Amino acid sequence: MTGIGKSTIFKLLRERNFSTAGQVEPPKKIPGRPAKVLDEETKCVIRRKVHSFYFRKEIPTLDKILMDLGKDDSIPLITRKLLWTTLKSMDFVWEKHNRKALLLESEEIVCWRRKYLRSIKQYRREQKNIFYLDETWINEGYTVQKMWQDKNITSARQAFIEGLSTGIKVPSGKGKRLIITHIGSEEGFLKQGLLTFQSCRTGDYHEDMNSDVFEDYFGEMIKFLPADSVVVMDNASYHSRRIEKTPTSSWRKQEIIDWLTTKDIEFEPNLIKKELLAIANVHKKRFMKYAVEDIAEKYNVTVLRLPPYHCELNPIELMWAQVKGFVARRNTTFKMKYVKLLFDQAIKEVTPENWRKAVQHVMKQEEKMWNLDNLLDQTVDPLIILSRGDDSSSDDEEYNLL
């Protein structure tokens, strides 16, 4: 009717803060430079947003998710394209079922989650001591995002004449960074489980941790855990250094042959590299041992890995929120010396009761996830994945459809 393409119409509607259904969209965030890379905490929030649609029995589309994220002040500015690529990197897939598109998690993530939920329930039934471990950070400039400000004060001179102040001057940069590792249970933080060190980097805090630092910390901390305990942790790279490398496609053919030979794995002569690698892949799981698990075995401790992007299943995340909120509300000097003092005070403010409530909250989340998986298994029809040769869309077309 207008003689204008559909994509142009959608663009015009978005620019005028109207959705295609005629509803006013939520207020947009303060304009700024969109994030280029999202950290793990933000990815966890995005994943929870997607699952919130499942719980409401709504189909999550890219626009709906983006609108929900726009209401959350804790989320940085995200473009539509970045959200799309992030969802793909988190193993979400836009699949077809019963002629309708649905955003689903990959089978690997679902199976990992189900295995984790079964294991944690079993350990609780056995009344084992379960400890939760994680890392976080606090910058020198860490403070609350919003505060009451007097907009009537327009200059330092006016403030001086009227005997007032210009308010708290928040630093423009993040400043130095305090890296933190800790572990706790329903009894509270483990007294001997705290590791802190300072870094001058301002990027992702994972840059400052490596397997050597973490394994040294883990080897000392684990001595204070009761025997037959369970330690829950994520799959960060520094948690996952393998003791022995196993064959990959980057290995040379002779290296794969030597590995199979040393492991006493039989194979026929004159096989090509791909055939040798296929044989290695069948057996290599038996030899994929991590350094952290090796340390834990010496002390009769079990390491239980969280599924990827499931930080909400770790109650220590709620403790981090409490601690960092305490620091943010009191940080007015923006100097590392005082930030450390505030952090030490904040840790002391966390009580065993706080931990017990956090664990109870996580147990409710576990039950919701378990029931949701069962619900999707019963209601979602078998997936139909079209090959490139069929009438399927390209990646760009898939993005536009989302």
CSV table of C-alpha atoms in Angstrom, one decimal:
chain,number,residue,atom,x,y,z
A,1,MET,CA,0.0,0.0,0.0
A,2,THR,CA,2.9,2.4,0.8
A,3,GLY,CA,5.2,1.3,-1.9
A,4,ILE,CA,7.9,0.9,0.7
A,5,GLY,CA,9.7,-2.4,1.7
A,6,LYS,CA,8.7,-4.3,4.8
A,7,SER,CA,12.1,-3.8,6.5
A,8,THR,CA,11.8,0.0,6.0
A,9,ILE,CA,8.4,0.0,7.6
A,10,PHE,CA,9.7,-2.0,10.7
A,11,LYS,CA,12.6,0.4,11.0
A,12,LEU,CA,10.3,3.5,10.9
A,13,LEU,CA,8.1,2.0,13.5
A,14,ARG,CA,11.0,1.2,15.8
A,15,GLU,CA,12.4,4.7,15.4
A,16,ARG,CA,9.1,6.1,16.6
A,17,ASN,CA,9.0,3.8,19.7
A,18,PHE,CA,6.1,1.7,18.4
A,19,SER,CA,6.0,-2.0,18.0
A,20,THR,CA,4.3,-3.7,15.1
A,21,ALA,CA,1.3,-4.5,17.3
A,22,GLY,CA,0.8,-0.8,18.0
A,23,GLN,CA,2.0,-0.9,21.6
A,24,VAL,CA,4.4,1.6,23.0
A,25,GLU,CA,7.8,0.1,23.6
A,26,PRO,CA,9.6,0.5,27.0
A,27,PRO,CA,11.8,3.6,27.4
A,28,LYS,CA,15.1,3.2,25.7
A,29,LYS,CA,18.3,3.3,27.6
A,30,ILE,CA,20.5,6.3,27.7
A,31,PRO,CA,22.3,6.4,24.4
A,32,GLY,CA,25.8,5.2,24.5
A,33,ARG,CA,28.3,3.0,22.7
A,34,PRO,CA,26.8,-0.6,22.3
A,35,ALA,CA,28.8,-3.4,23.9
A,36,LYS,CA,31.0,-5.4,21.5
A,37,VAL,CA,31.5,-8.4,23.8
A,38,LEU,CA,29.3,-9.6,26.7
A,39,ASP,CA,30.7,-11.0,29.9
A,40,GLU,CA,29.6,-14.3,31.5
A,41,GLU,CA,27.3,-12.6,34.0
A,42,THR,CA,25.4,-10.8,31.2
A,43,LYS,CA,25.1,-14.0,29.2
A,44,CYS,CA,23.6,-15.7,32.3
A,45,VAL,CA,21.0,-12.9,32.5
A,46,ILE,CA,20.2,-13.3,28.8
A,47,ARG,CA,19.7,-17.0,29.3
A,48,ARG,CA,17.3,-16.4,32.2
A,49,LYS,CA,15.3,-13.9,30.1
A,50,VAL,CA,14.9,-16.6,27.4
A,51,HIS,CA,13.7,-19.1,30.0
A,52,SER,CA,11.3,-16.7,31.5
A,53,PHE,CA,9.4,-16.9,28.2
A,54,TYR,CA,9.3,-20.7,28.5
A,55,PHE,CA,7.9,-20.4,32.0
A,56,ARG,CA,5.2,-18.1,30.6
A,57,LYS,CA,4.6,-20.4,27.7
A,58,GLU,CA,5.5,-17.7,25.2
A,59,ILE,CA,7.7,-18.1,22.1
A,60,PRO,CA,10.9,-16.1,22.6
A,61,THR,CA,11.8,-14.1,19.5
A,62,LEU,CA,14.8,-11.8,19.2
A,63,ASP,CA,12.7,-8.7,19.4
A,64,LYS,CA,10.9,-9.9,22.5
A,65,ILE,CA,14.2,-10.7,24.3
A,66,LEU,CA,15.7,-7.4,23.2
A,67,MET,CA,12.7,-5.5,24.6
A,68,ASP,CA,12.9,-7.4,28.0
A,69,LEU,CA,16.7,-6.7,28.2
A,70,GLY,CA,15.9,-3.0,27.6
A,71,LYS,CA,14.0,-2.9,30.8
A,72,ASP,CA,17.0,-4.2,32.8
A,73,ASP,CA,19.4,-1.4,33.9
A,74,SER,CA,22.1,-4.0,34.8
A,75,ILE,CA,22.5,-5.0,31.2
A,76,PRO,CA,24.7,-2.9,28.9
A,77,LEU,CA,23.5,-1.5,25.6
A,78,ILE,CA,23.1,-4.4,23.2
A,79,THR,CA,22.5,-4.3,19.5
A,80,ARG,CA,20.1,-6.8,17.8
A,81,LYS,CA,23.0,-8.3,15.9
A,82,LEU,CA,25.1,-8.8,19.0
A,83,LEU,CA,22.2,-10.5,20.8
A,84,TRP,CA,21.8,-12.8,17.9
A,85,THR,CA,25.4,-13.8,17.8
A,86,THR,CA,25.5,-14.2,21.6
A,87,LEU,CA,22.5,-16.5,21.6
A,88,LYS,CA,24.2,-18.7,18.9
A,89,SER,CA,27.5,-18.7,20.9
A,90,MET,CA,25.5,-19.9,24.0
A,91,ASP,CA,24.2,-22.9,22.0
A,92,PHE,CA,20.7,-21.6,21.4
A,93,VAL,CA,19.3,-22.6,18.1
A,94,TRP,CA,16.4,-21.2,16.0
A,95,GLU,CA,14.7,-24.5,15.0
A,96,LYS,CA,11.5,-25.4,13.3
A,97,HIS,CA,8.8,-27.5,14.8
A,98,ASN,CA,5.2,-28.0,13.6
A,99,ARG,CA,5.7,-25.1,11.1
A,100,LYS,CA,6.5,-22.7,13.9
A,101,ALA,CA,10.0,-21.4,14.8
A,102,LEU,CA,11.2,-21.8,18.4
A,103,LEU,CA,14.4,-20.8,20.2
A,104,LEU,CA,15.7,-23.9,21.9
A,105,GLU,CA,18.9,-25.0,23.7
A,106,SER,CA,21.2,-27.5,22.2
A,107,GLU,CA,20.9,-31.1,23.2
A,108,GLU,CA,24.3,-31.0,24.8
A,109,ILE,CA,23.4,-28.2,27.1
A,110,VAL,CA,20.1,-29.9,28.1
A,111,CYS,CA,21.8,-33.2,28.8
A,112,TRP,CA,24.5,-31.5,30.8
A,113,ARG,CA,21.9,-29.7,32.9
A,114,ARG,CA,19.9,-32.8,33.5
A,115,LYS,CA,23.0,-34.7,34.6
A,116,TYR,CA,24.0,-31.9,36.9
A,117,LEU,CA,20.5,-31.7,38.5
A,118,ARG,CA,20.4,-35.5,39.1
A,119,SER,CA,23.9,-35.4,40.7
A,120,ILE,CA,23.2,-32.4,43.0
A,121,LYS,CA,20.0,-34.0,44.2
A,122,GLN,CA,21.7,-37.2,44.9
A,123,TYR,CA,24.5,-35.5,46.9
A,124,ARG,CA,21.9,-33.7,49.0
A,125,ARG,CA,20.1,-37.0,49.7
A,126,GLU,CA,23.4,-38.5,50.8
A,127,GLN,CA,23.8,-35.4,53.1
A,128,LYS,CA,27.2,-34.5,51.7
A,129,ASN,CA,28.8,-31.2,52.5
A,130,ILE,CA,28.3,-29.1,49.3
A,131,PHE,CA,30.5,-26.1,48.7
A,132,TYR,CA,30.1,-23.5,46.0
A,133,LEU,CA,33.2,-21.8,44.4
A,134,ASP,CA,33.4,-18.8,42.1
A,135,GLU,CA,35.4,-15.7,41.1
A,136,THR,CA,34.4,-12.1,40.8
A,137,TRP,CA,35.9,-8.6,40.8
A,138,ILE,CA,35.5,-5.1,42.1
A,139,ASN,CA,37.0,-2.0,40.5
A,140,GLU,CA,38.3,1.1,42.2
A,141,GLY,CA,35.5,3.1,40.6
A,142,TYR,CA,32.7,0.6,41.5
A,143,THR,CA,29.7,2.5,42.8
A,144,VAL,CA,25.9,2.6,42.4
A,145,GLN,CA,24.6,3.4,39.0
A,146,LYS,CA,22.1,6.0,40.2
A,147,MET,CA,21.9,8.5,43.1
A,148,TRP,CA,19.9,11.7,43.9
A,149,GLN,CA,21.5,14.7,42.3
A,150,ASP,CA,20.7,18.4,42.7
A,151,LYS,CA,20.2,19.7,39.1
A,152,ASN,CA,19.8,23.3,40.4
A,153,ILE,CA,23.6,23.4,41.0
A,154,THR,CA,25.1,24.4,37.7
A,155,SER,CA,28.6,25.4,38.7
A,156,ALA,CA,31.2,25.1,41.4
A,157,ARG,CA,31.0,28.9,42.0
A,158,GLN,CA,27.2,28.7,42.6
A,159,ALA,CA,27.7,25.8,45.1
A,160,PHE,CA,30.4,27.8,46.9
A,161,ILE,CA,28.2,30.9,47.2
A,162,GLU,CA,25.2,29.0,48.5
A,163,GLY,CA,27.3,26.8,50.9
A,164,LEU,CA,26.4,23.6,49.0
A,165,SER,CA,28.4,21.0,47.2
A,166,THR,CA,28.6,19.9,43.6
A,167,GLY,CA,27.9,16.3,44.6
A,168,ILE,CA,30.0,13.2,44.4
A,169,LYS,CA,32.4,13.2,41.5
A,170,VAL,CA,32.4,9.7,40.1
A,171,PRO,CA,35.6,8.7,38.2
A,172,SER,CA,35.2,8.3,34.4
A,173,GLY,CA,37.4,5.2,34.3
A,174,LYS,CA,37.1,1.9,36.2
A,175,GLY,CA,40.5,2.1,37.7
A,176,LYS,CA,42.5,-0.8,39.3
A,177,ARG,CA,40.7,-4.1,39.8
A,178,LEU,CA,40.5,-6.4,42.8
A,179,ILE,CA,40.2,-10.1,41.8
A,180,ILE,CA,38.4,-12.3,44.2
A,181,THR,CA,38.0,-16.1,44.6
A,182,HIS,CA,36.0,-17.6,47.5
A,183,ILE,CA,34.1,-20.7,48.5
A,184,GLY,CA,31.2,-21.3,50.9
A,185,SER,CA,28.3,-23.5,51.9
A,186,GLU,CA,25.1,-23.3,53.9
A,187,GLU,CA,27.4,-22.7,56.9
A,188,GLY,CA,28.8,-19.5,55.4
A,189,PHE,CA,32.0,-18.6,53.6
A,190,LEU,CA,34.9,-20.9,54.3
A,191,LYS,CA,37.3,-18.9,56.6
A,192,GLN,CA,40.4,-20.2,54.8
A,193,GLY,CA,38.8,-20.0,51.3
A,194,LEU,CA,39.4,-16.3,50.3
A,195,LEU,CA,41.9,-15.3,47.6
A,196,THR,CA,42.3,-11.7,46.5
A,197,PHE,CA,44.9,-9.9,44.4
A,198,GLN,CA,45.1,-6.7,42.5
A,199,SER,CA,45.2,-6.2,38.8
A,200,CYS,CA,45.5,-3.0,36.7
A,201,ARG,CA,43.6,-4.4,33.8
A,202,THR,CA,40.0,-3.2,33.1
A,203,GLY,CA,38.9,-5.9,30.7
A,204,ASP,CA,37.2,-9.3,31.6
A,205,TYR,CA,38.6,-10.4,35.0
A,206,HIS,CA,39.2,-13.9,33.5
A,207,GLU,CA,42.3,-12.4,31.8
A,208,ASP,CA,43.9,-12.1,35.2
A,209,MET,CA,43.3,-15.7,36.3
A,210,ASN,CA,45.2,-18.6,34.9
A,211,SER,CA,45.4,-22.3,35.8
A,212,ASP,CA,48.6,-21.9,37.8
A,213,VAL,CA,47.1,-19.3,40.1
A,214,PHE,CA,43.9,-21.2,40.5
A,215,GLU,CA,45.4,-24.6,41.1
A,216,ASP,CA,47.8,-23.3,43.7
A,217,TYR,CA,44.8,-21.7,45.5
A,218,PHE,CA,42.7,-24.8,45.1
A,219,GLY,CA,45.4,-27.1,46.4
A,220,GLU,CA,45.8,-25.1,49.6
A,221,MET,CA,42.1,-24.3,50.2
A,222,ILE,CA,40.9,-27.9,49.8
A,223,LYS,CA,42.9,-29.0,52.8
A,224,PHE,CA,40.3,-27.3,55.0
A,225,LEU,CA,37.3,-29.0,53.5
A,226,PRO,CA,35.7,-32.0,55.2
A,227,ALA,CA,36.4,-35.4,53.5
A,228,ASP,CA,33.8,-36.6,51.1
A,229,SER,CA,32.7,-33.0,50.3
A,230,VAL,CA,31.4,-31.8,46.9
A,231,VAL,CA,32.8,-28.6,45.3
A,232,VAL,CA,30.5,-27.0,42.7
A,233,MET,CA,32.3,-24.8,40.1
A,234,ASP,CA,31.9,-23.5,36.6
A,235,ASN,CA,33.9,-24.5,33.5
A,236,ALA,CA,36.2,-21.5,33.3
A,237,SER,CA,39.4,-22.2,31.3
A,238,TYR,CA,41.6,-22.0,34.5
A,239,HIS,CA,39.3,-24.6,36.1
A,240,SER,CA,39.7,-26.9,33.2
A,241,ARG,CA,43.4,-27.5,32.5
A,242,ARG,CA,43.9,-31.1,31.3
A,243,ILE,CA,46.7,-33.1,32.7
A,244,GLU,CA,47.2,-34.8,29.4
A,245,LYS,CA,46.4,-33.6,25.9
A,246,THR,CA,44.2,-35.8,23.7
A,247,PRO,CA,44.2,-36.0,19.9
A,248,THR,CA,42.4,-33.2,17.9
A,249,SER,CA,42.2,-32.5,14.2
A,250,SER,CA,45.2,-30.2,14.6
A,251,TRP,CA,47.4,-33.1,15.4
A,252,ARG,CA,49.6,-34.7,12.8
A,253,LYS,CA,48.9,-38.2,11.7
A,254,GLN,CA,52.0,-39.6,13.3
A,255,GLU,CA,51.2,-38.0,16.6
A,256,ILE,CA,47.8,-39.7,16.6
A,257,ILE,CA,49.4,-43.0,15.8
A,258,ASP,CA,51.9,-42.6,18.7
A,259,TRP,CA,49.1,-41.7,21.1
A,260,LEU,CA,47.0,-44.7,20.1
A,261,THR,CA,50.1,-46.9,20.5
A,262,THR,CA,51.0,-45.6,24.0
A,263,LYS,CA,47.4,-46.2,25.1
A,264,ASP,CA,47.4,-49.8,23.8
A,265,ILE,CA,44.4,-49.0,21.5
A,266,GLU,CA,44.3,-51.3,18.5
A,267,PHE,CA,43.9,-49.9,15.0
A,268,GLU,CA,44.5,-51.3,11.5
A,269,PRO,CA,47.5,-50.3,9.5
A,270,ASN,CA,47.2,-48.0,6.4
A,271,LEU,CA,44.4,-45.9,7.9
A,272,ILE,CA,44.1,-42.3,7.0
A,273,LYS,CA,44.3,-39.5,9.5
A,274,LYS,CA,40.5,-39.0,9.8
A,275,GLU,CA,40.0,-42.7,10.5
A,276,LEU,CA,42.7,-42.7,13.2
A,277,LEU,CA,41.1,-39.6,14.8
A,278,ALA,CA,37.7,-41.2,14.8
A,279,ILE,CA,39.2,-44.2,16.7
A,280,ALA,CA,40.9,-41.8,19.1
A,281,ASN,CA,37.6,-39.9,19.7
A,282,VAL,CA,35.9,-43.1,20.8
A,283,HIS,CA,38.5,-43.8,23.5
A,284,LYS,CA,39.9,-40.4,24.6
A,285,LYS,CA,37.2,-39.6,27.1
A,286,ARG,CA,38.9,-42.2,29.4
A,287,PHE,CA,42.1,-40.1,29.4
A,288,MET,CA,40.5,-36.6,29.6
A,289,LYS,CA,41.5,-35.8,33.2
A,290,TYR,CA,41.6,-32.3,34.7
A,291,ALA,CA,44.2,-31.1,37.1
A,292,VAL,CA,41.6,-29.8,39.5
A,293,GLU,CA,39.9,-33.2,39.7
A,294,ASP,CA,43.3,-34.8,40.3
A,295,ILE,CA,43.9,-32.5,43.3
A,296,ALA,CA,40.4,-33.2,44.6
A,297,GLU,CA,40.8,-37.0,44.5
A,298,LYS,CA,43.8,-36.8,46.8
A,299,TYR,CA,41.6,-35.3,49.5
A,300,ASN,CA,38.5,-37.5,48.7
A,301,VAL,CA,36.6,-34.4,47.4
A,302,THR,CA,34.2,-34.5,44.3
A,303,VAL,CA,34.2,-31.7,41.8
A,304,LEU,CA,30.8,-31.1,40.2
A,305,ARG,CA,30.7,-28.9,37.1
A,306,LEU,CA,27.9,-26.5,36.4
A,307,PRO,CA,26.4,-26.6,33.0
A,308,PRO,CA,27.6,-23.7,30.7
A,309,TYR,CA,25.7,-20.4,31.2
A,310,HIS,CA,23.9,-21.6,34.4
A,311,CYS,CA,25.5,-19.2,36.9
A,312,GLU,CA,22.0,-18.8,38.6
A,313,LEU,CA,22.5,-22.4,39.9
A,314,ASN,CA,25.5,-21.2,42.0
A,315,PRO,CA,24.2,-19.5,45.2
A,316,ILE,CA,27.5,-17.7,45.7
A,317,GLU,CA,26.4,-15.4,42.9
A,318,LEU,CA,23.8,-14.0,45.3
A,319,MET,CA,26.5,-13.5,47.9
A,320,TRP,CA,28.5,-11.6,45.3
A,321,ALA,CA,25.5,-9.4,44.7
A,322,GLN,CA,25.2,-8.6,48.4
A,323,VAL,CA,28.9,-8.0,48.9
A,324,LYS,CA,29.3,-5.8,45.8
A,325,GLY,CA,26.2,-3.9,46.6
A,326,PHE,CA,27.6,-3.1,50.1
A,327,VAL,CA,30.8,-1.8,48.5
A,328,ALA,CA,29.0,0.2,45.8
A,329,ARG,CA,26.8,2.1,48.3
A,330,ARG,CA,29.7,3.1,50.5
A,331,ASN,CA,32.5,3.7,47.9
A,332,THR,CA,33.1,7.4,47.8
A,333,THR,CA,36.9,7.6,47.7
A,334,PHE,CA,37.4,5.4,44.7
A,335,LYS,CA,40.8,4.3,45.9
A,336,MET,CA,41.8,0.6,46.1
A,337,LYS,CA,43.0,0.9,49.7
A,338,TYR,CA,39.5,1.8,50.9
A,339,VAL,CA,37.7,-0.5,48.4
A,340,LYS,CA,39.7,-3.4,50.0
A,341,LEU,CA,38.6,-2.3,53.5
A,342,LEU,CA,34.9,-2.1,52.3
A,343,PHE,CA,35.2,-5.5,50.8
A,344,ASP,CA,36.6,-7.1,54.0
A,345,GLN,CA,33.7,-5.5,55.9
A,346,ALA,CA,31.1,-6.7,53.4
A,347,ILE,CA,32.4,-10.3,53.6
A,348,LYS,CA,31.9,-10.2,57.4
A,349,GLU,CA,28.3,-9.0,56.8
A,350,VAL,CA,27.4,-12.2,55.0
A,351,THR,CA,25.8,-14.6,57.5
A,352,PRO,CA,25.1,-18.3,57.3
A,353,GLU,CA,21.4,-17.4,57.2
A,354,ASN,CA,22.1,-15.4,54.0
A,355,TRP,CA,23.8,-18.5,52.5
A,356,ARG,CA,20.9,-20.8,53.6
A,357,LYS,CA,18.4,-18.6,51.9
A,358,ALA,CA,20.5,-18.4,48.8
A,359,VAL,CA,20.8,-22.2,48.6
A,360,GLN,CA,17.0,-22.6,49.1
A,361,HIS,CA,16.5,-20.1,46.3
A,362,VAL,CA,18.8,-22.1,44.0
A,363,MET,CA,17.0,-25.3,44.9
A,364,LYS,CA,13.7,-23.7,43.7
A,365,GLN,CA,15.4,-22.7,40.4
A,366,GLU,CA,16.7,-26.3,40.0
A,367,GLU,CA,13.2,-27.7,40.4
A,368,LYS,CA,11.8,-25.2,37.9
A,369,MET,CA,14.4,-26.1,35.4
A,370,TRP,CA,13.7,-29.8,35.9
A,371,ASN,CA,10.0,-29.4,35.4
A,372,LEU,CA,10.5,-27.1,32.4
A,373,ASP,CA,12.6,-29.7,30.7
A,374,ASN,CA,9.9,-32.3,31.3
A,375,LEU,CA,7.3,-29.9,30.0
A,376,LEU,CA,9.2,-29.1,26.8
A,377,ASP,CA,9.8,-32.8,26.2
A,378,GLN,CA,6.1,-33.5,26.3
A,379,THR,CA,4.8,-30.5,24.4
A,380,VAL,CA,7.5,-29.7,21.7
A,381,ASP,CA,7.1,-31.7,18.5
A,382,PRO,CA,10.1,-33.4,16.9
A,383,LEU,CA,12.4,-30.8,15.3
A,384,ILE,CA,12.6,-30.6,11.6
A,385,ILE,CA,16.0,-29.2,10.5
A,386,LEU,CA,16.2,-28.3,6.8
A,387,SER,CA,19.5,-28.9,5.0
A,388,ARG,CA,21.1,-26.2,2.8
A,389,GLY,CA,19.8,-28.0,-0.2
A,390,ASP,CA,16.2,-27.6,0.9
A,391,ASP,CA,14.1,-24.5,1.0
A,392,SER,CA,16.0,-23.1,4.0
A,393,SER,CA,17.1,-19.5,4.8
A,394,SER,CA,20.7,-18.3,5.0
A,395,ASP,CA,22.2,-17.0,8.2
A,396,ASP,CA,21.3,-13.4,7.3
A,397,GLU,CA,17.7,-14.4,6.5
A,398,GLU,CA,17.5,-16.4,9.8
A,399,TYR,CA,18.7,-13.3,11.6
A,400,ASN,CA,16.0,-11.2,9.9
A,401,LEU,CA,13.4,-13.8,10.8
A,402,LEU,CA,14.4,-13.6,14.4
